mmCIF file of N, CA, C and O in Angstrom:
data_model
loop_
_atom_site.group_PDB
_atom_site.id
_atom_site.type_symbol
_atom_site.label_atom_id
_atom_site.label_comp_id
_atom_site.label_asym_id
_atom_site.label_seq_id
_atom_site.Cartn_x
_atom_site.Cartn_y
_atom_site.Cartn_z
ATOM 1 N N UNK Y 17 -77.240 -115.416 -119.079
ATOM 2 C CA UNK Y 17 -76.360 -114.836 -120.060
ATOM 3 C C UNK Y 17 -77.491 -113.939 -121.491
ATOM 4 O O UNK Y 17 -77.439 -112.933 -122.019
ATOM 5 N N UNK Y 18 -78.813 -114.427 -121.400
ATOM 6 C CA UNK Y 18 -80.023 -114.404 -121.534
ATOM 7 C C UNK Y 18 -80.340 -112.729 -120.790
ATOM 8 O O UNK Y 18 -81.188 -111.997 -121.936
ATOM 9 N N UNK Y 19 -80.021 -112.546 -119.945
ATOM 10 C CA UNK Y 19 -80.292 -111.997 -118.563
ATOM 11 C C UNK Y 19 -79.622 -110.785 -119.646
ATOM 12 O O UNK Y 19 -80.268 -108.899 -119.816
ATOM 13 N N UNK Y 20 -78.562 -110.717 -119.982
ATOM 14 C CA UNK Y 20 -77.469 -110.009 -120.046
ATOM 15 C C UNK Y 20 -77.777 -108.670 -121.623
ATOM 16 O O UNK Y 20 -77.888 -107.517 -121.674
ATOM 17 N N UNK Y 21 -78.199 -110.412 -122.625
ATOM 18 C CA UNK Y 21 -78.358 -109.511 -124.249
ATOM 19 C C UNK Y 21 -78.987 -108.674 -123.663
ATOM 20 O O UNK Y 21 -79.210 -107.562 -124.420
ATOM 21 N N UNK Y 22 -80.332 -109.152 -122.489
ATOM 22 C CA UNK Y 22 -81.742 -108.372 -122.798
ATOM 23 C C UNK Y 22 -80.919 -106.781 -122.363
ATOM 24 O O UNK Y 22 -82.084 -105.547 -122.616
ATOM 25 N N UNK Y 23 -81.028 -107.050 -121.300
ATOM 26 C CA UNK Y 23 -79.994 -105.183 -120.441
ATOM 27 C C UNK Y 23 -79.393 -104.329 -121.511
ATOM 28 O O UNK Y 23 -80.100 -103.616 -121.727
ATOM 29 N N UNK Y 24 -78.759 -105.195 -122.426
ATOM 30 C CA UNK Y 24 -78.317 -104.618 -123.206
ATOM 31 C C UNK Y 24 -78.435 -103.854 -124.424
ATOM 32 O O UNK Y 24 -78.692 -102.787 -125.031
ATOM 33 N N UNK Y 25 -79.869 -105.104 -124.799
ATOM 34 C CA UNK Y 25 -80.243 -104.185 -125.562
ATOM 35 C C UNK Y 25 -81.729 -103.818 -125.398
ATOM 36 O O UNK Y 25 -81.595 -102.402 -125.631
ATOM 37 N N UNK Y 26 -81.723 -103.706 -124.139
ATOM 38 C CA UNK Y 26 -82.367 -102.250 -123.996
ATOM 39 C C UNK Y 26 -81.948 -100.790 -123.505
ATOM 40 O O UNK Y 26 -82.424 -100.228 -123.986
ATOM 41 N N UNK Y 27 -80.374 -101.145 -123.149
ATOM 42 C CA UNK Y 27 -79.267 -100.228 -123.112
ATOM 43 C C UNK Y 27 -79.610 -99.324 -125.081
ATOM 44 O O UNK Y 27 -79.468 -97.808 -124.709
ATOM 45 N N UNK Y 28 -79.165 -100.261 -125.527
ATOM 46 C CA UNK Y 28 -79.407 -99.887 -127.225
ATOM 47 C C UNK Y 28 -80.172 -98.954 -127.238
ATOM 48 O O UNK Y 28 -80.283 -97.982 -127.978
ATOM 49 N N UNK Y 29 -81.821 -99.376 -126.970
ATOM 50 C CA UNK Y 29 -82.996 -98.823 -127.224
ATOM 51 C C UNK Y 29 -82.433 -97.534 -127.281
ATOM 52 O O UNK Y 29 -82.957 -96.731 -128.171
ATOM 53 N N UNK Y 30 -81.912 -97.246 -125.604
ATOM 54 C CA UNK Y 30 -82.436 -96.161 -125.322
ATOM 55 C C UNK Y 30 -81.585 -94.896 -126.252
ATOM 56 O O UNK Y 30 -81.760 -93.306 -125.759
ATOM 57 N N UNK Y 31 -80.272 -95.550 -125.956
ATOM 58 C CA UNK Y 31 -79.164 -94.347 -127.195
ATOM 59 C C UNK Y 31 -79.541 -94.581 -128.280
ATOM 60 O O UNK Y 31 -79.110 -93.287 -128.947
ATOM 61 N N UNK Y 32 -80.359 -95.411 -128.480
ATOM 62 C CA UNK Y 32 -80.715 -94.842 -130.131
ATOM 63 C C UNK Y 32 -81.874 -94.332 -129.793
ATOM 64 O O UNK Y 32 -81.526 -93.180 -131.187
ATOM 65 N N UNK Y 33 -82.297 -94.038 -129.395
ATOM 66 C CA UNK Y 33 -83.248 -92.538 -128.796
ATOM 67 C C UNK Y 33 -83.421 -91.024 -129.016
ATOM 68 O O UNK Y 33 -83.375 -90.548 -129.811
ATOM 69 N N UNK Y 34 -81.454 -91.970 -127.781
ATOM 70 C CA UNK Y 34 -81.257 -90.802 -126.990
ATOM 71 C C UNK Y 34 -80.566 -90.115 -128.973
ATOM 72 O O UNK Y 34 -80.204 -88.280 -128.839
ATOM 73 N N UNK Y 35 -80.511 -91.336 -129.617
ATOM 74 C CA UNK Y 35 -79.717 -90.275 -130.689
ATOM 75 C C UNK Y 35 -80.031 -90.165 -131.811
ATOM 76 O O UNK Y 35 -80.316 -88.527 -131.941
ATOM 77 N N UNK Y 36 -81.219 -90.548 -131.661
ATOM 78 C CA UNK Y 36 -82.103 -89.633 -133.012
ATOM 79 C C UNK Y 36 -82.464 -88.113 -132.128
ATOM 80 O O UNK Y 36 -82.540 -86.872 -132.906
ATOM 81 N N UNK Y 37 -82.610 -87.823 -130.859
ATOM 82 C CA UNK Y 37 -82.815 -86.971 -130.832
ATOM 83 C C UNK Y 37 -82.129 -85.450 -130.569
ATOM 84 O O UNK Y 37 -82.280 -84.589 -130.437
ATOM 85 N N UNK Y 38 -81.117 -86.233 -130.501
ATOM 86 C CA UNK Y 38 -79.702 -85.140 -129.919
ATOM 87 C C UNK Y 38 -79.473 -84.964 -132.111
ATOM 88 O O UNK Y 38 -79.225 -83.417 -131.358
ATOM 89 N N UNK Y 39 -79.957 -86.428 -132.510
ATOM 90 C CA UNK Y 39 -79.332 -85.566 -134.678
ATOM 91 C C UNK Y 39 -80.585 -84.273 -134.792
ATOM 92 O O UNK Y 39 -80.219 -83.409 -135.104
ATOM 93 N N UNK Y 40 -82.419 -84.334 -134.133
ATOM 94 C CA UNK Y 40 -82.488 -83.896 -134.484
ATOM 95 C C UNK Y 40 -82.449 -82.346 -134.034
ATOM 96 O O UNK Y 40 -83.353 -81.487 -134.857
ATOM 97 N N UNK Y 41 -82.155 -82.142 -132.912
ATOM 98 C CA UNK Y 41 -82.369 -80.884 -131.821
ATOM 99 C C UNK Y 41 -81.230 -80.016 -132.449
ATOM 100 O O UNK Y 41 -80.875 -78.740 -132.391
ATOM 101 N N UNK Y 42 -80.196 -81.212 -133.469
ATOM 102 C CA UNK Y 42 -79.120 -79.779 -134.390
ATOM 103 C C UNK Y 42 -79.537 -78.683 -135.603
ATOM 104 O O UNK Y 42 -80.897 -79.321 -135.917
ATOM 105 N N UNK Y 43 -78.745 -78.361 -135.441
ATOM 106 C CA UNK Y 43 -79.335 -76.949 -136.256
ATOM 107 C C UNK Y 43 -79.167 -77.515 -137.959
ATOM 108 O O UNK Y 43 -77.863 -78.516 -137.713
ATOM 109 N N UNK Y 44 -79.279 -76.543 -139.079
ATOM 110 C CA UNK Y 44 -79.031 -77.275 -140.268
ATOM 111 C C UNK Y 44 -77.834 -76.938 -140.810
ATOM 112 O O UNK Y 44 -77.321 -75.963 -139.932
ATOM 113 N N UNK Y 45 -77.056 -77.243 -141.238
ATOM 114 C CA UNK Y 45 -75.704 -76.796 -142.047
ATOM 115 C C UNK Y 45 -75.963 -75.749 -142.829
ATOM 116 O O UNK Y 45 -75.164 -74.953 -143.465
ATOM 117 N N UNK Y 46 -76.804 -75.267 -143.318
ATOM 118 C CA UNK Y 46 -77.658 -73.667 -143.585
ATOM 119 C C UNK Y 46 -77.635 -72.739 -142.705
ATOM 120 O O UNK Y 46 -76.834 -71.803 -143.873
ATOM 121 N N UNK Y 47 -77.391 -73.723 -141.892
ATOM 122 C CA UNK Y 47 -76.862 -72.556 -141.359
ATOM 123 C C UNK Y 47 -75.584 -71.265 -141.179
ATOM 124 O O UNK Y 47 -75.737 -70.658 -140.790
ATOM 125 N N UNK Y 48 -75.260 -72.207 -140.958
ATOM 126 C CA UNK Y 48 -73.795 -72.099 -141.404
ATOM 127 C C UNK Y 48 -73.744 -71.190 -142.266
ATOM 128 O O UNK Y 48 -71.969 -69.917 -142.228
ATOM 129 N N UNK Y 49 -74.003 -71.425 -143.962
ATOM 130 C CA UNK Y 49 -73.440 -71.204 -145.091
ATOM 131 C C UNK Y 49 -74.088 -69.892 -145.505
ATOM 132 O O UNK Y 49 -73.097 -69.316 -145.630
ATOM 133 N N UNK Y 50 -74.764 -69.615 -144.554
ATOM 134 C CA UNK Y 50 -75.765 -68.131 -144.821
ATOM 135 C C UNK Y 50 -74.642 -66.512 -143.907
ATOM 136 O O UNK Y 50 -73.599 -66.147 -145.387
ATOM 137 N N UNK Y 51 -74.079 -67.613 -143.327
ATOM 138 C CA UNK Y 51 -72.738 -66.536 -142.309
ATOM 139 C C UNK Y 51 -71.891 -66.117 -143.369
ATOM 140 O O UNK Y 51 -71.082 -65.835 -143.143
ATOM 141 N N UNK Y 52 -70.901 -67.647 -143.463
ATOM 142 C CA UNK Y 52 -70.591 -68.060 -144.328
ATOM 143 C C UNK Y 52 -70.158 -67.164 -145.726
ATOM 144 O O UNK Y 52 -68.863 -65.961 -145.821
ATOM 145 N N UNK Y 53 -71.068 -67.097 -145.984
ATOM 146 C CA UNK Y 53 -71.656 -66.060 -147.339
ATOM 147 C C UNK Y 53 -71.479 -64.701 -147.638
ATOM 148 O O UNK Y 53 -70.724 -63.549 -148.278
ATOM 149 N N UNK Y 54 -71.909 -64.285 -145.909
ATOM 150 C CA UNK Y 54 -72.323 -62.460 -145.886
ATOM 151 C C UNK Y 54 -71.012 -62.050 -145.305
ATOM 152 O O UNK Y 54 -70.226 -61.188 -145.264
ATOM 153 N N UNK Y 55 -69.543 -63.686 -145.106
ATOM 154 C CA UNK Y 55 -68.243 -62.786 -144.809
ATOM 155 C C UNK Y 55 -68.345 -62.573 -143.052
ATOM 156 O O UNK Y 55 -67.099 -61.709 -142.873
ATOM 157 N N UNK Y 56 -68.501 -62.845 -142.378
ATOM 158 C CA UNK Y 56 -69.086 -62.830 -141.186
ATOM 159 C C UNK Y 56 -69.345 -64.205 -140.721
ATOM 160 O O UNK Y 56 -68.945 -64.085 -138.916
ATOM 161 N N UNK Y 57 -67.922 -64.724 -141.096
ATOM 162 C CA UNK Y 57 -67.317 -66.434 -140.173
ATOM 163 C C UNK Y 57 -66.368 -65.713 -138.941
ATOM 164 O O UNK Y 57 -66.174 -66.938 -138.811
ATOM 165 N N UNK Y 58 -65.731 -64.484 -139.498
ATOM 166 C CA UNK Y 58 -64.384 -64.829 -138.167
ATOM 167 C C UNK Y 58 -64.737 -63.641 -137.754
ATOM 168 O O UNK Y 58 -63.782 -62.966 -137.616
ATOM 169 N N UNK Y 59 -65.534 -63.097 -136.824
ATOM 170 C CA UNK Y 59 -65.866 -62.758 -136.015
ATOM 171 C C UNK Y 59 -65.740 -62.866 -134.615
ATOM 172 O O UNK Y 59 -65.614 -63.873 -134.049
ATOM 173 N N UNK Y 60 -65.951 -61.853 -133.600
ATOM 174 C CA UNK Y 60 -65.500 -62.242 -131.999
ATOM 175 C C UNK Y 60 -66.120 -63.020 -131.669
ATOM 176 O O UNK Y 60 -66.132 -64.029 -131.052
ATOM 177 N N UNK Y 61 -67.686 -63.403 -132.542
ATOM 178 C CA UNK Y 61 -68.650 -63.912 -131.767
ATOM 179 C C UNK Y 61 -68.321 -65.871 -132.074
ATOM 180 O O UNK Y 61 -67.998 -66.560 -131.285
ATOM 181 N N UNK Y 62 -67.757 -65.743 -133.419
ATOM 182 C CA UNK Y 62 -67.947 -67.234 -134.137
ATOM 183 C C UNK Y 62 -65.735 -67.582 -133.400
ATOM 184 O O UNK Y 62 -65.375 -68.882 -133.480
ATOM 185 N N UNK Y 63 -65.223 -67.318 -132.702
ATOM 186 C CA UNK Y 63 -64.448 -67.995 -132.408
ATOM 187 C C UNK Y 63 -64.423 -68.912 -131.024
ATOM 188 O O UNK Y 63 -64.096 -70.268 -130.150
ATOM 189 N N UNK Y 64 -65.770 -68.874 -130.061
ATOM 190 C CA UNK Y 64 -66.130 -69.151 -129.071
ATOM 191 C C UNK Y 64 -67.271 -70.618 -129.444
ATOM 192 O O UNK Y 64 -68.345 -70.727 -128.655
ATOM 193 N N UNK Y 65 -67.524 -71.194 -130.395
ATOM 194 C CA UNK Y 65 -68.838 -71.450 -131.508
ATOM 195 C C UNK Y 65 -68.198 -73.273 -130.775
ATOM 196 O O UNK Y 65 -69.260 -73.776 -130.753
ATOM 197 N N UNK Y 66 -67.068 -73.290 -129.769
ATOM 198 C CA UNK Y 66 -67.182 -74.652 -129.189
ATOM 199 C C UNK Y 66 -67.311 -74.637 -128.348
ATOM 200 O O UNK Y 66 -68.141 -75.611 -127.355
ATOM 201 N N UNK Y 67 -68.342 -73.395 -127.392
ATOM 202 C CA UNK Y 67 -69.190 -73.473 -126.270
ATOM 203 C C UNK Y 67 -71.009 -73.504 -125.995
ATOM 204 O O UNK Y 67 -71.542 -73.484 -126.058
ATOM 205 N N UNK Y 68 -70.977 -73.148 -127.952
ATOM 206 C CA UNK Y 68 -72.285 -72.841 -128.436
ATOM 207 C C UNK Y 68 -73.013 -74.684 -128.299
ATOM 208 O O UNK Y 68 -72.548 -75.966 -128.139
ATOM 209 N N UNK Y 69 -74.218 -73.785 -128.122
ATOM 210 C CA UNK Y 69 -75.428 -75.343 -127.788
ATOM 211 C C UNK Y 69 -75.369 -76.490 -129.035
ATOM 212 O O UNK Y 69 -75.307 -77.312 -128.784
ATOM 213 N N UNK Y 70 -74.941 -76.053 -130.597
ATOM 214 C CA UNK Y 70 -75.058 -76.606 -131.422
ATOM 215 C C UNK Y 70 -73.541 -77.820 -131.399
ATOM 216 O O UNK Y 70 -73.378 -78.759 -131.629
ATOM 217 N N UNK Y 71 -72.316 -77.187 -131.192
ATOM 218 C CA UNK Y 71 -71.044 -77.199 -130.931
ATOM 219 C C UNK Y 71 -71.697 -78.419 -129.840
ATOM 220 O O UNK Y 71 -70.450 -79.669 -130.269
ATOM 221 N N UNK Y 72 -72.001 -78.712 -128.601
ATOM 222 C CA UNK Y 72 -72.223 -79.610 -127.464
ATOM 223 C C UNK Y 72 -73.208 -80.907 -128.302
ATOM 224 O O UNK Y 72 -72.554 -81.956 -127.735
ATOM 225 N N UNK Y 73 -73.924 -80.689 -128.956
ATOM 226 C CA UNK Y 73 -74.793 -81.673 -129.714
ATOM 227 C C UNK Y 73 -73.881 -82.392 -130.473
ATOM 228 O O UNK Y 73 -74.423 -83.850 -130.015
ATOM 229 N N UNK Y 74 -73.258 -81.567 -131.196
ATOM 230 C CA UNK Y 74 -72.195 -82.105 -131.951
ATOM 231 C C UNK Y 74 -71.393 -83.264 -131.506
ATOM 232 O O UNK Y 74 -71.178 -84.285 -132.129
ATOM 233 N N UNK Y 75 -70.734 -82.382 -130.101
ATOM 234 C CA UNK Y 75 -69.893 -83.401 -129.515
ATOM 235 C C UNK Y 75 -70.549 -85.080 -128.858
ATOM 236 O O UNK Y 75 -70.089 -85.975 -129.503
ATOM 237 N N UNK Y 76 -71.527 -84.064 -128.610
ATOM 238 C CA UNK Y 76 -72.601 -85.632 -127.817
ATOM 239 C C UNK Y 76 -73.448 -86.946 -129.410
ATOM 240 O O UNK Y 76 -73.195 -88.080 -128.832
ATOM 241 N N UNK Y 77 -72.952 -86.557 -129.845
ATOM 242 C CA UNK Y 77 -73.098 -86.773 -131.309
ATOM 243 C C UNK Y 77 -72.486 -88.271 -131.496
ATOM 244 O O UNK Y 77 -72.865 -89.121 -131.778
ATOM 245 N N UNK Y 78 -70.924 -87.157 -131.204
ATOM 246 C CA UNK Y 78 -70.205 -88.054 -131.513
ATOM 247 C C UNK Y 78 -70.004 -89.517 -130.583
ATOM 248 O O UNK Y 78 -69.854 -89.993 -130.978
ATOM 249 N N UNK Y 79 -70.328 -88.692 -129.962
ATOM 250 C CA UNK Y 79 -69.791 -90.244 -128.494
ATOM 251 C C UNK Y 79 -71.605 -91.012 -128.398
ATOM 252 O O UNK Y 79 -70.614 -91.837 -128.462
ATOM 253 N N UNK Y 80 -72.961 -90.685 -128.293
ATOM 254 C CA UNK Y 80 -73.529 -91.563 -128.351
ATOM 255 C C UNK Y 80 -73.542 -92.581 -129.946
ATOM 256 O O UNK Y 80 -73.825 -93.304 -129.087
ATOM 257 N N UNK Y 81 -73.405 -91.824 -130.810
ATOM 258 C CA UNK Y 81 -72.430 -92.465 -131.524
ATOM 259 C C UNK Y 81 -71.445 -94.000 -131.197
ATOM 260 O O UNK Y 81 -71.830 -95.243 -131.791
ATOM 261 N N UNK Y 82 -70.699 -93.794 -130.840
ATOM 262 C CA UNK Y 82 -69.365 -94.015 -131.103
ATOM 263 C C UNK Y 82 -69.796 -95.418 -129.521
ATOM 264 O O UNK Y 82 -69.779 -96.805 -130.053
ATOM 265 N N UNK Y 83 -70.450 -95.505 -128.512
ATOM 266 C CA UNK Y 83 -70.996 -96.118 -127.448
ATOM 267 C C UNK Y 83 -71.890 -97.244 -128.167
ATOM 268 O O UNK Y 83 -72.109 -98.364 -127.838
ATOM 269 N N UNK Y 84 -73.122 -96.502 -129.444
ATOM 270 C CA UNK Y 84 -74.064 -97.531 -129.845
ATOM 271 C C UNK Y 84 -73.527 -98.406 -130.712
ATOM 272 O O UNK Y 84 -74.301 -99.539 -130.674
ATOM 273 N N UNK Y 85 -72.748 -97.377 -130.902
ATOM 274 C CA UNK Y 85 -72.025 -99.058 -132.184
ATOM 275 C C UNK Y 85 -71.021 -100.526 -131.515
ATOM 276 O O UNK Y 85 -71.319 -101.596 -131.711
ATOM 277 N N UNK Y 86 -69.945 -99.374 -130.409
ATOM 278 C CA UNK Y 86 -69.612 -100.706 -129.739
ATOM 279 C C UNK Y 86 -70.766 -101.652 -129.642
ATOM 280 O O UNK Y 86 -70.468 -102.794 -129.203
ATOM 281 N N UNK Y 87 -72.076 -101.325 -128.144
ATOM 282 C CA UNK Y 87 -72.608 -102.041 -127.862
ATOM 283 C C UNK Y 87 -72.999 -102.887 -128.761
ATOM 284 O O UNK Y 87 -74.424 -103.734 -128.877
ATOM 285 N N UNK Y 88 -73.420 -102.398 -130.172
ATOM 286 C CA UNK Y 88 -74.160 -103.218 -131.207
ATOM 287 C C UNK Y 88 -73.504 -104.837 -131.473
ATOM 288 O O UNK Y 88 -73.549 -105.766 -131.722
ATOM 289 N N UNK Y 89 -71.969 -104.345 -131.291
ATOM 290 C CA UNK Y 89 -70.774 -104.955 -132.275
ATOM 291 C C UNK Y 89 -70.702 -105.982 -130.596
ATOM 292 O O UNK Y 89 -70.641 -107.263 -130.759
ATOM 293 N N UNK Y 90 -70.741 -105.542 -129.447
ATOM 294 C CA UNK Y 90 -70.352 -106.629 -128.382
ATOM 295 C C UNK Y 90 -71.867 -107.488 -128.375
ATOM 296 O O UNK Y 90 -72.070 -109.035 -127.998
ATOM 297 N N UNK Y 91 -73.635 -106.966 -128.241
ATOM 298 C CA UNK Y 91 -74.516 -107.768 -128.744
ATOM 299 C C UNK Y 91 -74.632 -108.606 -129.949
ATOM 300 O O UNK Y 91 -74.874 -110.100 -129.067
ATOM 301 N N UNK Y 92 -73.713 -108.553 -130.639
ATOM 302 C CA UNK Y 92 -74.079 -109.427 -131.775
ATOM 303 C C UNK Y 92 -72.934 -110.724 -131.837
ATOM 304 O O UNK Y 92 -73.383 -111.687 -132.034
ATOM 305 N N UNK Y 93 -71.333 -110.101 -130.892
ATOM 306 C CA UNK Y 93 -70.197 -111.289 -130.552
ATOM 307 C C UNK Y 93 -71.697 -112.211 -129.042
ATOM 308 O O UNK Y 93 -70.975 -112.705 -129.372
ATOM 309 N N UNK Y 94 -71.873 -111.677 -128.362
ATOM 310 C CA UNK Y 94 -73.308 -112.739 -126.968
ATOM 311 C C UNK Y 94 -73.833 -113.956 -128.300
ATOM 312 O O UNK Y 94 -74.635 -114.007 -128.989
#
């Protein structure tokens, strides 16, 4: 049981580092506000926002955070 807890703790630390890196790689929200104020928010290029690198990082952030929280709860219950 202790070995399982150790392995899960190591995975949790790696997930925490990965989550930190993913969050730091994202653009700030102020970059989007500047484009919205200028009126360029509804252009042809903005329709493919789901395929941009920043959108992929945001999706990764959500999933890694969910796995991190679930793993934390499982470790606490062991």
